[in-house]
Each structure stands twice: as C-alpha cells, then as structure tokens.
CSV table of C-alpha atoms in Angstrom, one decimal:
chain,number,residue,atom,x,y,z
A,1058,MET,CA,-8.4,10.3,9.0
A,1059,SER,CA,-5.2,7.8,9.0
A,1060,ILE,CA,-1.3,9.2,7.3
A,1061,THR,CA,1.0,6.5,8.6
A,1062,LEU,CA,4.6,6.7,6.7
A,1063,ILE,CA,7.0,3.8,6.1
A,1064,GLN,CA,10.0,3.3,4.5
A,1065,ALA,CA,9.7,0.2,1.8
A,1066,ASP,CA,9.4,-0.3,-1.8
A,1067,ILE,CA,5.8,0.4,-2.3
A,1068,THR,CA,4.8,-2.9,-4.9
A,1069,THR,CA,5.2,-4.9,-2.0
A,1070,LEU,CA,2.5,-3.5,0.0
A,1071,ALA,CA,-0.9,-5.0,0.3
A,1072,VAL,CA,-3.1,-2.1,0.1
A,1073,ASP,CA,-6.5,-1.5,-2.3
A,1074,ALA,CA,-3.9,0.7,-4.5
A,1075,ILE,CA,-0.4,2.0,-5.1
A,1076,VAL,CA,0.2,5.1,-6.8
A,1077,ASN,CA,2.9,4.6,-9.1
A,1078,ALA,CA,4.1,8.3,-9.9
A,1079,ALA,CA,3.5,7.9,-13.7
A,1080,ASN,CA,4.8,9.9,-17.2
A,1081,PRO,CA,2.2,10.7,-19.0
A,1082,SER,CA,2.5,7.9,-22.1
A,1083,LEU,CA,1.7,5.4,-18.9
A,1084,LEU,CA,3.8,3.0,-20.9
A,1085,GLY,CA,6.5,2.6,-17.7
A,1086,GLY,CA,9.8,4.9,-16.8
A,1087,GLY,CA,12.5,4.5,-14.7
A,1088,GLY,CA,12.4,4.6,-10.7
A,1089,VAL,CA,8.9,4.1,-8.6
A,1090,ASP,CA,7.5,3.4,-12.4
A,1091,GLY,CA,10.0,0.8,-13.5
A,1092,ALA,CA,9.4,-1.1,-10.5
A,1093,ILE,CA,5.5,-0.5,-10.8
A,1094,HIS,CA,5.7,-2.4,-14.1
A,1095,ARG,CA,7.9,-4.9,-13.5
A,1096,ALA,CA,6.4,-6.0,-10.5
A,1097,ALA,CA,2.9,-6.1,-11.7
A,1098,GLY,CA,3.9,-8.0,-15.1
A,1099,PRO,CA,3.5,-7.0,-18.9
A,1100,ARG,CA,-0.2,-7.3,-18.5
A,1101,LEU,CA,-0.1,-3.8,-16.6
A,1102,LEU,CA,1.7,-2.5,-19.4
A,1103,GLN,CA,-1.1,-4.2,-22.0
A,1104,ALA,CA,-3.9,-2.1,-19.6
A,1105,CYS,CA,-1.6,1.2,-19.7
A,1106,ARG,CA,-2.0,0.9,-23.6
A,1107,ALA,CA,-5.9,0.0,-23.3
A,1108,LEU,CA,-6.8,3.4,-22.0
A,1109,PRO,CA,-7.5,6.3,-24.5
A,1110,GLU,CA,-4.8,8.7,-25.5
A,1111,THR,CA,-6.2,12.1,-24.4
A,1112,THR,CA,-4.0,13.7,-26.7
A,1113,PRO,CA,-1.3,12.3,-29.2
A,1114,GLY,CA,1.2,9.7,-27.0
A,1115,ILE,CA,-1.0,11.3,-23.7
A,1116,ARG,CA,-3.2,8.6,-21.6
A,1117,CYS,CA,-3.3,11.1,-18.5
A,1118,ALA,CA,-2.3,14.4,-18.3
A,1119,THR,CA,-0.7,16.5,-15.7
A,1120,GLY,CA,-1.6,16.9,-12.6
A,1121,ASP,CA,-4.6,13.7,-13.5
A,1122,ALA,CA,-4.3,10.0,-12.6
A,1123,ARG,CA,-6.0,7.1,-14.3
A,1124,LEU,CA,-6.7,3.6,-12.9
A,1125,THR,CA,-5.9,0.1,-13.6
A,1126,PRO,CA,-5.7,-3.5,-12.0
A,1127,GLY,CA,-2.5,-4.4,-9.9
A,1128,PHE,CA,-1.8,-7.5,-12.1
A,1129,ASP,CA,0.8,-9.1,-10.6
A,1130,LEU,CA,0.8,-6.9,-7.3
A,1131,PRO,CA,-0.5,-7.6,-4.0
A,1132,ALA,CA,-2.0,-4.2,-4.2
A,1133,ARG,CA,-5.5,-4.8,-6.3
A,1134,TYR,CA,-5.6,-1.5,-8.0
A,1135,VAL,CA,-2.8,0.9,-9.5
A,1136,ILE,CA,-3.4,4.9,-9.6
A,1137,HIS,CA,-1.2,6.1,-12.1
A,1138,ALA,CA,-0.9,10.0,-11.1
A,1139,VAL,CA,1.4,12.1,-13.1
A,1140,GLY,CA,3.1,14.8,-11.6
A,1141,PRO,CA,4.6,17.7,-12.9
A,1142,ILE,CA,8.4,18.4,-14.0
A,1143,TRP,CA,9.7,20.6,-11.6
A,1144,HIS,CA,10.7,24.5,-13.6
A,1145,GLY,CA,11.8,26.1,-10.3
A,1146,GLY,CA,8.0,26.7,-9.1
A,1147,THR,CA,7.1,28.9,-12.1
A,1148,ARG,CA,4.5,26.5,-13.9
A,1149,HIS,CA,2.2,25.6,-11.7
A,1150,GLU,CA,4.1,22.9,-10.0
A,1151,ALA,CA,2.5,22.9,-6.5
A,1152,ASN,CA,-1.1,22.9,-8.2
A,1153,LEU,CA,-0.4,20.2,-10.2
A,1154,LEU,CA,1.3,17.8,-8.1
A,1155,ALA,CA,-1.9,18.5,-5.3
A,1156,SER,CA,-4.4,18.1,-8.2
A,1157,CYS,CA,-2.5,14.7,-9.2
A,1158,HIS,CA,-3.0,13.3,-5.1
A,1159,ALA,CA,-6.7,14.8,-5.5
A,1160,LYS,CA,-7.6,12.4,-8.3
A,1161,ALA,CA,-5.8,9.4,-6.9
A,1162,MET,CA,-7.7,10.1,-3.6
A,1163,GLN,CA,-10.8,10.5,-6.0
A,1164,LEU,CA,-10.3,7.6,-8.0
A,1165,LEU,CA,-9.7,5.5,-4.4
A,1166,GLU,CA,-13.4,6.9,-3.4
A,1167,GLN,CA,-15.6,6.0,-6.9
A,1168,GLN,CA,-13.7,2.7,-6.3
A,1169,GLN,CA,-15.1,1.9,-2.7
A,1170,LEU,CA,-11.9,1.4,-1.6
A,1171,HIS,CA,-10.3,1.9,1.5
A,1172,SER,CA,-6.4,1.9,1.5
A,1173,ILE,CA,-3.8,3.4,-0.6
A,1174,ALA,CA,-0.1,4.4,-0.5
A,1175,PHE,CA,1.4,6.8,-2.0
A,1176,PRO,CA,5.4,7.4,-3.1
A,1177,ALA,CA,6.7,10.8,-3.6
A,1178,ILE,CA,5.5,12.0,-6.8
A,1179,SER,CA,8.0,14.4,-8.8
A,1180,CYS,CA,10.7,14.2,-6.8
A,1181,GLY,CA,12.8,11.6,-8.5
A,1182,VAL,CA,13.6,12.5,-12.4
A,1183,TYR,CA,11.4,15.1,-12.6
A,1184,GLY,CA,13.5,17.1,-10.0
A,1185,TYR,CA,10.4,18.1,-7.7
A,1186,PRO,CA,12.4,19.1,-4.3
A,1187,ALA,CA,11.3,16.6,-1.3
A,1188,PRO,CA,10.7,19.4,1.1
A,1189,LEU,CA,8.5,21.3,-1.0
A,1190,ALA,CA,6.8,17.9,-2.6
A,1191,ALA,CA,6.0,15.9,0.7
A,1192,ALA,CA,4.3,19.5,1.8
A,1193,VAL,CA,2.0,19.8,-1.3
A,1194,ALA,CA,1.3,16.3,-0.6
A,1195,VAL,CA,0.5,16.1,3.0
A,1196,ALA,CA,-1.9,19.3,2.5
A,1197,ALA,CA,-3.4,17.7,-0.2
A,1198,LEU,CA,-4.1,14.2,1.2
A,1199,ARG,CA,-5.7,15.9,4.2
A,1200,GLU,CA,-8.1,17.8,2.7
A,1201,ALA,CA,-9.2,14.9,1.0
A,1202,LEU,CA,-9.6,13.5,3.8
A,1203,ALA,CA,-11.7,16.2,5.7
A,1204,HIS,CA,-14.2,14.7,2.9
A,1205,ARG,CA,-13.7,10.8,3.3
A,1206,PRO,CA,-11.9,9.2,5.8
A,1207,ALA,CA,-9.3,6.4,4.2
A,1208,GLU,CA,-6.1,4.9,5.3
A,1209,VAL,CA,-3.0,6.4,3.2
A,1210,VAL,CA,0.2,5.1,3.7
A,1211,LEU,CA,3.3,7.4,2.5
A,1212,CYS,CA,5.4,5.4,1.4
A,1213,SER,CA,9.3,6.6,0.9
A,1214,PHE,CA,12.1,4.9,-1.0
A,1215,ASN,CA,14.9,6.5,0.8
A,1216,ALA,CA,16.1,8.4,4.0
A,1217,THR,CA,15.7,11.6,1.9
A,1218,ILE,CA,12.0,10.9,1.7
A,1219,HIS,CA,11.7,10.2,4.5
A,1220,GLN,CA,12.7,13.1,6.6
A,1221,ALA,CA,11.0,15.1,4.0
A,1222,PHE,CA,7.6,13.3,4.7
A,1223,GLN,CA,8.0,13.3,8.3
A,1224,ALA,CA,8.7,16.7,8.1
A,1225,ALA,CA,5.8,17.5,6.7
A,1226,LEU,CA,3.5,16.0,8.7
A,1227,ASP,CA,4.9,17.7,12.0
A,1228,ASP,CA,3.9,20.7,10.7
A,1229,ALA,CA,1.2,19.8,9.8
A,1230,ALA,CA,-0.1,18.4,12.7
A,1231,VAL,CA,1.1,22.2,14.1
A,1232,PRO,CA,-2.0,24.2,15.5
A,1233,THR,CA,-1.7,27.2,13.3
A,1234,ARG,CA,-3.0,30.7,15.0
C-alpha cells in the first residue's frame, strides 16, 4: 500500500491514470475538470461525448467513475469520478464521495494499472469541506489498497487542500483502540 501526498498540477503527473473531479455530463467544467480537459486536448471531450448517457445529459452518476484515454496528458488514462455536491452532510455525501474513489480504484484494477493520482474531489465548486472530504478519501483509498496494492498519489493544488490531506493521512496512521 502506498499513498503519497504532493502539491502539484495533476495534469503534469506521469502516472497510469489521473482522476478528474468531473461533473455528471463529463463535458468539462471549471477547476480541475477544466484544467484536465485543456491539458488533454480536444480528443478528451470527443471521448467523453462518445460515452453513453445513463439518463439524458448524464454520462456518469454521482459516486461513479468512467475511463477515457489521457490523450495529450503524461498520464495514459483519465478516470472521471463524479463526487457529490455538499449539502451539509444530509444527502449521503460521504458515501457518494467514498464510492467515486472506490470506483476509480476498481477501474485501475480492471485496466491492470498500477499508479493513480487523485485531486480533492468535490472540494471546489461542489463545496465539500476539505478536512471532511480528505478523511473520506483517505479511508476509501486505504480500504481499496487493502485488497489490491497500487501507487496512489493525493495531489493538492493549494496549501489548504494539502494540509487537509496531510491531517487525514496523519489521523489514519494513528492506531485506534
């Protein structure tokens, strides 16, 4: 099991797959999603459009993930994971956030890949508090890594997210009684 924390631009990482904090349409957006679409080039949008809609306008439900090639990115693949919008924790946000991390790890295993980088899913415009999201992400990733080893990178774009991930990693390392 390996979880590494770095502060960097996720679009520059040479890993098997980077995770996109996507919206359900998978057609691009702001934040990490927009940066990944810009860095991957126009073929990423074409690949996303080619994915079937599960319901009108939805290619990936909240809590799920889809895979596309990485195109112009150093990463071979992009795993588009749709996290929940924060509603104060009253709409199963933690379960949905854990699920999209677990689904991304399942795709990694299905493709027989070994390294993956995650951004802070749902912490941007979706408003999930970073400390809470980091705790959910670390727990979900530790659970996934218990079943299949992989190199996981938690990639923070700023110091606030970095500190939240570091605190979650520190808390997870403390044995409980």
